[in-house]
Amino acid sequence: MREITARAWYEKSQSWVYFTLGQGFTDEGLEVYREVCLSGTKWYQYTGLKDTHDKEIFEGDILENEYGRRASVKWDFASLAALQKQSHRATIIGNIYETPELLESKV
């Protein structure tokens, strides 16, 4: 059984906070976790899949396929089923917090 891993965008540090179910925390890590949870920030789960560069694909990542098509990863059956077939041919190029402009239409 794989570990359940998630991440959240931490506004205070403008960075991702990662969490694995069952993991212990340092005092500082626990404080960051509490702040993120109390802020109502959405957690994005690891899909269990990796891109062409062996990077873990999370919800909220922006992928580009071999044809230049881009999409953000969503946690629903249809999206994950398609991603499972294509992840080895897709590359993470950003995410919806740091680089949302990557989803804008190319002209």
PDB file of C-alpha atoms in Angstrom:
ATOM      1  CA  MET A   1       0.000   0.000   0.000  1.00  0.00           C
ATOM      2  CA  ARG A   2       1.391   3.429  -0.929  1.00  0.00           C
ATOM      3  CA  GLU A   3       1.801   6.306   1.467  1.00  0.00           C
ATOM      4  CA  ILE A   4      -0.896   8.967   1.365  1.00  0.00           C
ATOM      5  CA  THR A   5       0.943  12.209   0.619  1.00  0.00           C
ATOM      6  CA  ALA A   6      -0.531  15.668   0.156  1.00  0.00           C
ATOM      7  CA  ARG A   7       0.675  19.242  -0.111  1.00  0.00           C
ATOM      8  CA  ALA A   8      -0.794  22.682   0.524  1.00  0.00           C
ATOM      9  CA  TRP A   9       0.224  26.138  -0.657  1.00  0.00           C
ATOM     10  CA  TYR A  10       1.465  28.022   2.420  1.00  0.00           C
ATOM     11  CA  GLU A  11       0.752  31.711   1.801  1.00  0.00           C
ATOM     12  CA  LYS A  12       3.040  32.932   4.585  1.00  0.00           C
ATOM     13  CA  SER A  13       6.180  31.483   2.989  1.00  0.00           C
ATOM     14  CA  GLN A  14       4.870  31.306  -0.592  1.00  0.00           C
ATOM     15  CA  SER A  15       5.882  27.652  -0.751  1.00  0.00           C
ATOM     16  CA  TRP A  16       4.432  24.144  -0.640  1.00  0.00           C
ATOM     17  CA  VAL A  17       4.002  22.297   2.652  1.00  0.00           C
ATOM     18  CA  TYR A  18       4.103  18.497   2.295  1.00  0.00           C
ATOM     19  CA  PHE A  19       2.416  16.021   4.608  1.00  0.00           C
ATOM     20  CA  THR A  20       2.410  12.227   4.699  1.00  0.00           C
ATOM     21  CA  LEU A  21      -0.379  10.520   6.626  1.00  0.00           C
ATOM     22  CA  GLY A  22       0.995   9.136   9.867  1.00  0.00           C
ATOM     23  CA  GLN A  23       4.144  11.258   9.779  1.00  0.00           C
ATOM     24  CA  GLY A  24       5.421  12.820  12.970  1.00  0.00           C
ATOM     25  CA  PHE A  25       6.179  16.535  13.257  1.00  0.00           C
ATOM     26  CA  THR A  26       8.800  18.704  14.863  1.00  0.00           C
ATOM     27  CA  ASP A  27       7.373  21.551  16.955  1.00  0.00           C
ATOM     28  CA  GLU A  28       8.032  23.994  14.094  1.00  0.00           C
ATOM     29  CA  GLY A  29       6.497  21.616  11.522  1.00  0.00           C
ATOM     30  CA  LEU A  30       3.408  21.122  13.672  1.00  0.00           C
ATOM     31  CA  GLU A  31       2.940  24.892  13.991  1.00  0.00           C
ATOM     32  CA  VAL A  32       3.135  25.329  10.184  1.00  0.00           C
ATOM     33  CA  TYR A  33       0.688  22.436   9.726  1.00  0.00           C
ATOM     34  CA  ARG A  34      -1.768  24.043  12.182  1.00  0.00           C
ATOM     35  CA  GLU A  35      -1.511  27.434  10.446  1.00  0.00           C
ATOM     36  CA  VAL A  36      -2.119  25.883   7.033  1.00  0.00           C
ATOM     37  CA  CYS A  37      -5.104  23.861   8.278  1.00  0.00           C
ATOM     38  CA  LEU A  38      -6.655  26.788  10.136  1.00  0.00           C
ATOM     39  CA  SER A  39      -6.296  29.094   7.130  1.00  0.00           C
ATOM     40  CA  GLY A  40      -8.725  26.923   5.149  1.00  0.00           C
ATOM     41  CA  THR A  41      -6.076  26.121   2.565  1.00  0.00           C
ATOM     42  CA  LYS A  42      -6.932  23.257   0.240  1.00  0.00           C
ATOM     43  CA  TRP A  43      -4.732  20.170   0.383  1.00  0.00           C
ATOM     44  CA  TYR A  44      -3.701  18.572  -2.911  1.00  0.00           C
ATOM     45  CA  GLN A  45      -3.129  14.819  -2.940  1.00  0.00           C
ATOM     46  CA  TYR A  46      -0.316  12.947  -4.687  1.00  0.00           C
ATOM     47  CA  THR A  47      -1.804  10.920  -7.542  1.00  0.00           C
ATOM     48  CA  GLY A  48       0.614   8.016  -7.236  1.00  0.00           C
ATOM     49  CA  LEU A  49       1.892   8.813 -10.740  1.00  0.00           C
ATOM     50  CA  LYS A  50       5.118  10.380 -12.015  1.00  0.00           C
ATOM     51  CA  ASP A  51       5.875  12.489 -15.085  1.00  0.00           C
ATOM     52  CA  THR A  52       8.493  11.969 -17.802  1.00  0.00           C
ATOM     53  CA  HIS A  53      11.200  13.222 -15.406  1.00  0.00           C
ATOM     54  CA  ASP A  54      10.089  10.904 -12.576  1.00  0.00           C
ATOM     55  CA  LYS A  55       8.592  13.827 -10.587  1.00  0.00           C
ATOM     56  CA  GLU A  56       5.557  13.076  -8.408  1.00  0.00           C
ATOM     57  CA  ILE A  57       2.314  14.422  -9.892  1.00  0.00           C
ATOM     58  CA  PHE A  58      -0.039  16.169  -7.442  1.00  0.00           C
ATOM     59  CA  GLU A  59      -3.478  17.672  -7.867  1.00  0.00           C
ATOM     60  CA  GLY A  60      -3.013  21.267  -8.981  1.00  0.00           C
ATOM     61  CA  ASP A  61       0.064  20.532 -11.087  1.00  0.00           C
ATOM     62  CA  ILE A  62       0.035  21.814 -14.648  1.00  0.00           C
ATOM     63  CA  LEU A  63       1.121  19.214 -17.184  1.00  0.00           C
ATOM     64  CA  GLU A  64       2.084  19.525 -20.819  1.00  0.00           C
ATOM     65  CA  ASN A  65       1.890  16.524 -23.141  1.00  0.00           C
ATOM     66  CA  GLU A  66       4.027  15.707 -26.142  1.00  0.00           C
ATOM     67  CA  TYR A  67       1.690  17.738 -28.396  1.00  0.00           C
ATOM     68  CA  GLY A  68       1.959  20.914 -26.300  1.00  0.00           C
ATOM     69  CA  ARG A  69      -1.497  20.540 -24.725  1.00  0.00           C
ATOM     70  CA  ARG A  70      -1.717  21.739 -21.148  1.00  0.00           C
ATOM     71  CA  ALA A  71      -4.061  20.885 -18.293  1.00  0.00           C
ATOM     72  CA  SER A  72      -4.185  21.076 -14.526  1.00  0.00           C
ATOM     73  CA  VAL A  73      -4.495  17.843 -12.584  1.00  0.00           C
ATOM     74  CA  LYS A  74      -7.856  17.329 -10.872  1.00  0.00           C
ATOM     75  CA  TRP A  75      -8.870  14.586  -8.459  1.00  0.00           C
ATOM     76  CA  ASP A  76     -11.773  12.966 -10.281  1.00  0.00           C
ATOM     77  CA  PHE A  77     -12.146   9.563 -11.898  1.00  0.00           C
ATOM     78  CA  ALA A  78     -12.157  10.672 -15.554  1.00  0.00           C
ATOM     79  CA  SER A  79      -9.122  12.951 -15.147  1.00  0.00           C
ATOM     80  CA  LEU A  80      -7.095  10.399 -13.203  1.00  0.00           C
ATOM     81  CA  ALA A  81      -7.973   7.567 -15.589  1.00  0.00           C
ATOM     82  CA  ALA A  82      -6.732   9.641 -18.535  1.00  0.00           C
ATOM     83  CA  LEU A  83      -3.656  10.751 -16.588  1.00  0.00           C
ATOM     84  CA  GLN A  84      -2.779   7.181 -15.693  1.00  0.00           C
ATOM     85  CA  LYS A  85      -2.562   6.313 -19.399  1.00  0.00           C
ATOM     86  CA  GLN A  86      -0.601   9.462 -20.322  1.00  0.00           C
ATOM     87  CA  SER A  87       1.562  10.409 -17.322  1.00  0.00           C
ATOM     88  CA  HIS A  88       4.699   8.821 -18.769  1.00  0.00           C
ATOM     89  CA  ARG A  89       4.349  11.216 -21.748  1.00  0.00           C
ATOM     90  CA  ALA A  90       3.520  14.361 -19.763  1.00  0.00           C
ATOM     91  CA  THR A  91       5.805  16.830 -18.023  1.00  0.00           C
ATOM     92  CA  ILE A  92       5.052  18.981 -14.985  1.00  0.00           C
ATOM     93  CA  ILE A  93       5.593  22.568 -16.111  1.00  0.00           C
ATOM     94  CA  GLY A  94       4.111  24.378 -13.115  1.00  0.00           C
ATOM     95  CA  ASN A  95       1.150  24.515 -10.775  1.00  0.00           C
ATOM     96  CA  ILE A  96      -2.018  26.526 -10.267  1.00  0.00           C
ATOM     97  CA  TYR A  97      -0.482  28.749  -7.533  1.00  0.00           C
ATOM     98  CA  GLU A  98       2.949  29.657  -8.816  1.00  0.00           C
ATOM     99  CA  THR A  99       2.321  29.640 -12.573  1.00  0.00           C
ATOM    100  CA  PRO A 100      -1.435  29.866 -13.316  1.00  0.00           C
ATOM    101  CA  GLU A 101      -0.683  31.828 -16.497  1.00  0.00           C
ATOM    102  CA  LEU A 102       0.490  28.565 -18.096  1.00  0.00           C
ATOM    103  CA  LEU A 103      -3.173  27.569 -18.440  1.00  0.00           C
ATOM    104  CA  GLU A 104      -4.045  30.688 -20.422  1.00  0.00           C
ATOM    105  CA  SER A 105      -4.732  30.113 -24.109  1.00  0.00           C
ATOM    106  CA  LYS A 106      -1.777  30.387 -26.455  1.00  0.00           C
ATOM    107  CA  VAL A 107      -2.410  32.890 -29.236  1.00  0.00           C
TER     108      VAL A 107
END
